[in-house]
GROMACS .gro file of C-alpha atoms in nm:
model
  247
    1MET     CA    1  -2.006  -2.993   0.846
    2ILE     CA    2  -1.884  -2.880   1.186
    3ARG     CA    3  -1.685  -2.603   1.016
    4TRP     CA    4  -1.998  -2.435   0.877
    5PHE     CA    5  -2.184  -2.460   1.207
    6ALA     CA    6  -1.884  -2.312   1.388
    7ALA     CA    7  -1.856  -2.035   1.128
    8PHE     CA    8  -2.224  -1.950   1.176
    9ILE     CA    9  -2.189  -1.936   1.555
   10GLY     CA   10  -1.871  -1.726   1.520
   11TYR     CA   11  -2.047  -1.485   1.286
   12MET     CA   12  -2.339  -1.442   1.526
   13VAL     CA   13  -2.104  -1.360   1.813
   14TYR     CA   14  -1.813  -1.170   1.650
   15ARG     CA   15  -1.943  -1.108   1.297
   16PHE     CA   16  -1.687  -1.155   1.017
   17PRO     CA   17  -1.372  -1.224   1.230
   18GLY     CA   18  -1.571  -1.474   1.432
   19ALA     CA   19  -1.689  -1.652   1.117
   20ILE     CA   20  -1.328  -1.692   0.998
   21VAL     CA   21  -1.208  -1.825   1.334
   22GLY     CA   22  -1.509  -2.053   1.363
   23PHE     CA   23  -1.456  -2.193   1.014
   24LEU     CA   24  -1.087  -2.263   1.079
   25LEU     CA   25  -1.146  -2.427   1.416
   26GLY     CA   26  -1.438  -2.625   1.275
   27SER     CA   27  -1.219  -2.740   0.985
   28LEU     CA   28  -0.955  -2.865   1.223
   29LEU     CA   29  -1.218  -3.054   1.423
   30ASP     CA   30  -1.371  -3.197   1.105
   31ASN     CA   31  -1.030  -3.317   0.991
   32PHE     CA   32  -0.948  -3.464   1.330
   33ILE     CA   33  -1.275  -3.657   1.344
   34GLY     CA   34  -1.266  -3.766   0.980
   35GLY     CA   35  -0.898  -3.856   0.983
   36ASN     CA   36  -0.883  -3.798   0.607
   37LYS     CA   37  -0.581  -3.697   0.404
   38SER     CA   38  -0.699  -3.348   0.327
   39GLY     CA   39  -0.693  -3.277   0.699
   40GLY     CA   40  -0.319  -3.339   0.705
   41GLY     CA   41  -0.276  -3.092   0.422
   42PHE     CA   42  -0.484  -2.829   0.601
   43GLN     CA   43  -0.295  -2.865   0.926
   44ARG     CA   44   0.042  -2.869   0.751
   45THR     CA   45  -0.036  -2.548   0.561
   46PHE     CA   46  -0.177  -2.388   0.875
   47GLN     CA   47   0.146  -2.461   1.061
   48GLN     CA   48   0.361  -2.337   0.772
   49GLN     CA   49   0.182  -2.003   0.757
   50GLN     CA   50   0.179  -1.961   1.135
   51ARG     CA   51   0.557  -2.001   1.145
   52GLN     CA   52   0.564  -1.688   0.929
   53GLY     CA   53   0.321  -1.506   1.158
   54VAL     CA   54   0.037  -1.495   0.904
   55THR     CA   55  -0.273  -1.706   0.966
   56PRO     CA   56  -0.425  -1.891   0.668
   57ALA     CA   57  -0.736  -1.669   0.674
   58ASP     CA   58  -0.530  -1.350   0.676
   59PHE     CA   59  -0.291  -1.463   0.407
   60GLU     CA   60  -0.537  -1.619   0.163
   61LEU     CA   61  -0.802  -1.346   0.180
   62ASN     CA   62  -0.549  -1.065   0.158
   63LEU     CA   63  -0.362  -1.232  -0.128
   64LEU     CA   64  -0.693  -1.270  -0.310
   65SER     CA   65  -0.766  -0.903  -0.243
   66LEU     CA   66  -0.436  -0.798  -0.403
   67ALA     CA   67  -0.511  -1.026  -0.698
   68SER     CA   68  -0.849  -0.856  -0.746
   69LEU     CA   69  -0.682  -0.513  -0.759
   70VAL     CA   70  -0.451  -0.627  -1.038
   71ILE     CA   71  -0.732  -0.795  -1.232
   72LYS     CA   72  -0.942  -0.476  -1.222
   73ALA     CA   73  -0.649  -0.239  -1.286
   74ASP     CA   74  -0.704  -0.201  -1.660
   75GLY     CA   75  -1.085  -0.192  -1.638
   76ASN     CA   76  -1.111  -0.528  -1.815
   77VAL     CA   77  -1.186  -0.828  -1.593
   78SER     CA   78  -1.030  -1.107  -1.797
   79GLN     CA   79  -1.172  -1.458  -1.763
   80GLN     CA   80  -0.822  -1.598  -1.819
   81GLU     CA   81  -0.695  -1.400  -1.522
   82LEU     CA   82  -0.983  -1.513  -1.302
   83ASP     CA   83  -0.923  -1.875  -1.405
   84TYR     CA   84  -0.552  -1.842  -1.327
   85VAL     CA   85  -0.623  -1.720  -0.974
   86ARG     CA   86  -0.874  -1.997  -0.907
   87LYS     CA   87  -0.637  -2.265  -1.039
   88TYR     CA   88  -0.353  -2.124  -0.831
   89PHE     CA   89  -0.557  -2.126  -0.510
   90VAL     CA   90  -0.688  -2.478  -0.573
   91GLN     CA   91  -0.333  -2.605  -0.628
   92ALA     CA   92  -0.209  -2.432  -0.314
   93TYR     CA   93  -0.492  -2.507  -0.072
   94GLY     CA   94  -0.718  -2.772  -0.222
   95ARG     CA   95  -1.055  -2.720  -0.388
   96GLU     CA   96  -1.271  -2.714  -0.075
   97ARG     CA   97  -1.059  -2.464   0.113
   98ALA     CA   98  -1.008  -2.246  -0.196
   99ASN     CA   99  -1.382  -2.235  -0.259
  100ALA     CA  100  -1.442  -2.137   0.103
  101THR     CA  101  -1.194  -1.851   0.064
  102PHE     CA  102  -1.367  -1.730  -0.253
  103ARG     CA  103  -1.707  -1.744  -0.079
  104VAL     CA  104  -1.588  -1.534   0.213
  105PHE     CA  105  -1.421  -1.290  -0.026
  106ASN     CA  106  -1.736  -1.251  -0.238
  107ASP     CA  107  -1.966  -1.223   0.064
  108GLU     CA  108  -1.762  -0.987   0.278
  109ILE     CA  109  -1.432  -0.847   0.150
  110LYS     CA  110  -1.550  -0.765  -0.202
  111LYS     CA  111  -1.811  -0.529  -0.058
  112ARG     CA  112  -1.548  -0.314   0.111
  113GLU     CA  113  -1.281  -0.085  -0.025
  114ILE     CA  114  -0.960  -0.286  -0.049
  115SER     CA  115  -0.652  -0.107   0.083
  116ALA     CA  116  -0.334  -0.236  -0.080
  117ALA     CA  117  -0.130  -0.024   0.162
  118LYS     CA  118  -0.281  -0.191   0.471
  119ILE     CA  119  -0.254  -0.542   0.329
  120CYS     CA  120   0.107  -0.493   0.225
  121SER     CA  121   0.196  -0.335   0.558
  122MET     CA  122   0.082  -0.656   0.730
  123PHE     CA  123   0.273  -0.871   0.479
  124ARG     CA  124   0.584  -0.660   0.531
  125GLN     CA  125   0.576  -0.709   0.904
  126ARG     CA  126   0.508  -1.083   0.897
  127MET     CA  127   0.653  -1.226   0.576
  128ARG     CA  128   1.009  -1.288   0.467
  129TYR     CA  129   1.144  -1.078   0.182
  130GLU     CA  130   1.172  -1.385  -0.045
  131SER     CA  131   0.803  -1.461   0.012
  132ARG     CA  132   0.708  -1.104  -0.077
  133LEU     CA  133   0.904  -1.140  -0.401
  134GLN     CA  134   0.694  -1.447  -0.474
  135VAL     CA  135   0.373  -1.250  -0.413
  136LEU     CA  136   0.497  -0.998  -0.670
  137HIS     CA  137   0.573  -1.274  -0.921
  138PHE     CA  138   0.224  -1.417  -0.861
  139LEU     CA  139   0.064  -1.081  -0.939
  140PHE     CA  140   0.260  -1.046  -1.264
  141SER     CA  141   0.159  -1.402  -1.356
  142ILE     CA  142  -0.208  -1.308  -1.310
  143ALA     CA  143  -0.170  -1.001  -1.531
  144ASN     CA  144   0.005  -1.215  -1.795
  145ALA     CA  145  -0.261  -1.488  -1.794
  146ASP     CA  146  -0.443  -1.328  -2.088
  147GLY     CA  147  -0.120  -1.306  -2.287
  148ARG     CA  148  -0.030  -0.943  -2.213
  149VAL     CA  149   0.060  -0.734  -1.910
  150SER     CA  150  -0.102  -0.394  -1.966
  151ASP     CA  151   0.044  -0.061  -1.854
  152PRO     CA  152  -0.226  -0.005  -1.587
  153GLU     CA  153  -0.151  -0.352  -1.447
  154VAL     CA  154   0.221  -0.272  -1.434
  155ARG     CA  155   0.147   0.053  -1.251
  156LYS     CA  156  -0.077  -0.124  -0.999
  157ILE     CA  157   0.179  -0.398  -0.934
  158ASN     CA  158   0.452  -0.133  -0.902
  159GLU     CA  159   0.238   0.044  -0.641
  160ILE     CA  160   0.190  -0.283  -0.451
  161SER     CA  161   0.562  -0.355  -0.482
  162GLY     CA  162   0.641  -0.028  -0.310
  163TYR     CA  163   0.400  -0.106  -0.027
  164LEU     CA  164   0.562  -0.450   0.008
  165GLY     CA  165   0.903  -0.291   0.051
  166VAL     CA  166   1.044  -0.458  -0.260
  167SER     CA  167   1.345  -0.276  -0.405
  168ALA     CA  168   1.317  -0.104  -0.743
  169ARG     CA  169   1.584  -0.337  -0.887
  170ASP     CA  170   1.399  -0.649  -0.770
  171PHE     CA  171   1.075  -0.512  -0.914
  172ALA     CA  172   1.247  -0.443  -1.248
  173SER     CA  173   1.401  -0.791  -1.244
  174ILE     CA  174   1.067  -0.969  -1.195
  175LYS     CA  175   0.894  -0.739  -1.444
  176ALA     CA  176   1.158  -0.823  -1.706
  177MET     CA  177   1.065  -1.191  -1.675
  178PHE     CA  178   0.732  -1.104  -1.840
  179PHE     CA  179   0.858  -0.867  -2.113
  180LYS     CA  180   1.079  -0.964  -2.405
  181ASN     CA  181   1.321  -0.695  -2.520
  182PRO     CA  182   1.698  -0.672  -2.590
  183ASP     CA  183   1.774  -0.570  -2.231
  184SER     CA  184   1.549  -0.824  -2.055
  185ALA     CA  185   1.834  -1.062  -1.967
  186TYR     CA  186   2.034  -0.778  -1.812
  187LYS     CA  187   1.738  -0.649  -1.615
  188ILE     CA  188   1.659  -0.998  -1.483
  189LEU     CA  189   2.016  -1.024  -1.354
  190GLU     CA  190   1.994  -0.664  -1.223
  191ILE     CA  191   2.293  -0.537  -1.421
  192ASP     CA  192   2.355  -0.288  -1.700
  193ARG     CA  193   2.449  -0.375  -2.057
  194THR     CA  194   2.794  -0.226  -1.987
  195ALA     CA  195   2.868  -0.494  -1.724
  196THR     CA  196   3.186  -0.697  -1.771
  197ASP     CA  197   3.177  -1.075  -1.815
  198ALA     CA  198   3.300  -1.111  -1.457
  199GLU     CA  199   3.017  -0.889  -1.335
  200VAL     CA  200   2.765  -1.094  -1.533
  201LYS     CA  201   2.888  -1.415  -1.369
  202LYS     CA  202   2.879  -1.256  -1.023
  203ALA     CA  203   2.527  -1.123  -1.086
  204TYR     CA  204   2.409  -1.467  -1.191
  205ARG     CA  205   2.543  -1.626  -0.873
  206THR     CA  206   2.375  -1.356  -0.663
  207MET     CA  207   2.039  -1.385  -0.839
  208ALA     CA  208   2.044  -1.766  -0.843
  209LYS     CA  209   2.097  -1.759  -0.468
  210LYS     CA  210   1.821  -1.501  -0.416
  211TYR     CA  211   1.562  -1.690  -0.621
  212HIS     CA  212   1.658  -2.045  -0.530
  213PRO     CA  213   1.341  -2.251  -0.461
  214ASP     CA  214   1.487  -2.376  -0.134
  215LYS     CA  215   1.416  -2.033   0.014
  216LEU     CA  216   1.042  -2.109  -0.012
  217GLN     CA  217   1.042  -2.462   0.131
  218HIS     CA  218   0.823  -2.329   0.415
  219MET     CA  219   0.545  -2.241   0.169
  220ASP     CA  220   0.293  -2.442  -0.033
  221GLU     CA  221   0.369  -2.627  -0.355
  222ALA     CA  222   0.212  -2.361  -0.576
  223TYR     CA  223   0.448  -2.097  -0.438
  224ARG     CA  224   0.749  -2.327  -0.476
  225LYS     CA  225   0.654  -2.378  -0.841
  226GLY     CA  226   0.653  -2.002  -0.885
  227ALA     CA  227   0.999  -1.984  -0.729
  228GLU     CA  228   1.120  -2.254  -0.967
  229GLU     CA  229   0.985  -2.051  -1.259
  230LYS     CA  230   1.176  -1.741  -1.146
  231PHE     CA  231   1.489  -1.952  -1.097
  232ARG     CA  232   1.459  -2.084  -1.455
  233LYS     CA  233   1.419  -1.729  -1.587
  234VAL     CA  234   1.745  -1.631  -1.416
  235GLN     CA  235   1.920  -1.934  -1.567
  236ASP     CA  236   1.777  -1.858  -1.913
  237ALA     CA  237   1.894  -1.496  -1.889
  238TYR     CA  238   2.245  -1.605  -1.796
  239GLU     CA  239   2.262  -1.864  -2.074
  240GLN     CA  240   2.144  -1.600  -2.323
  241LEU     CA  241   2.425  -1.366  -2.221
  242GLN     CA  242   2.674  -1.650  -2.234
  243LYS     CA  243   2.583  -1.711  -2.597
  244GLU     CA  244   2.581  -1.341  -2.687
  245ARG     CA  245   2.918  -1.275  -2.526
  246GLY     CA  246   3.079  -1.610  -2.604
  247PHE     CA  247   3.203  -1.708  -2.259
   0.00000   0.00000   0.00000
């Protein structure tokens, strides 16, 4: 319970930033004293995020803020989408830490106007491009949790994509992973239908390298699973074109 005491003291001294710092430091002290397994997970994740220049508090709360913008984009707050976000955070950070993040979000962040531009500017400065692509994939997965990605959700994710500095072709590629149409395989591989067989093969090698899960080994398991899903989509698209073209 040291974490909550430290968070309270931090809040009294430095308000919201102090509460976050106090909670994190208290968590580390709790884990050190308790010597339990969850402490190892907390410290490991903390170190992974710090190597990217984003503290756990910054990353988790801001990622949750972006998720909330997508969920509210079409004016319909879907329970399936909310459940997807909660499950994702629990898988990535553990139930206790995820619940703490949701509490802080509900108590403080949710009351303010969320600026996607400011959040994405921070992510752009401190996160690798591959990690930002995974954030985009995560947001599409949220929108798709209720079985359909609506037009307002696509527009909101496209706006966030621009703030994240993701190229239009990469945005179209990830978007195509969630929409089934005759050109989806081509869009996933970032090529036109007029591409030659040699160009298809080259595009597959390029995209497989870009979305290979090894590029996210520095991140938590939940993010690596998302990378594996994108990688499978690239493979599926290539196999589809192989069958269609007979090579």
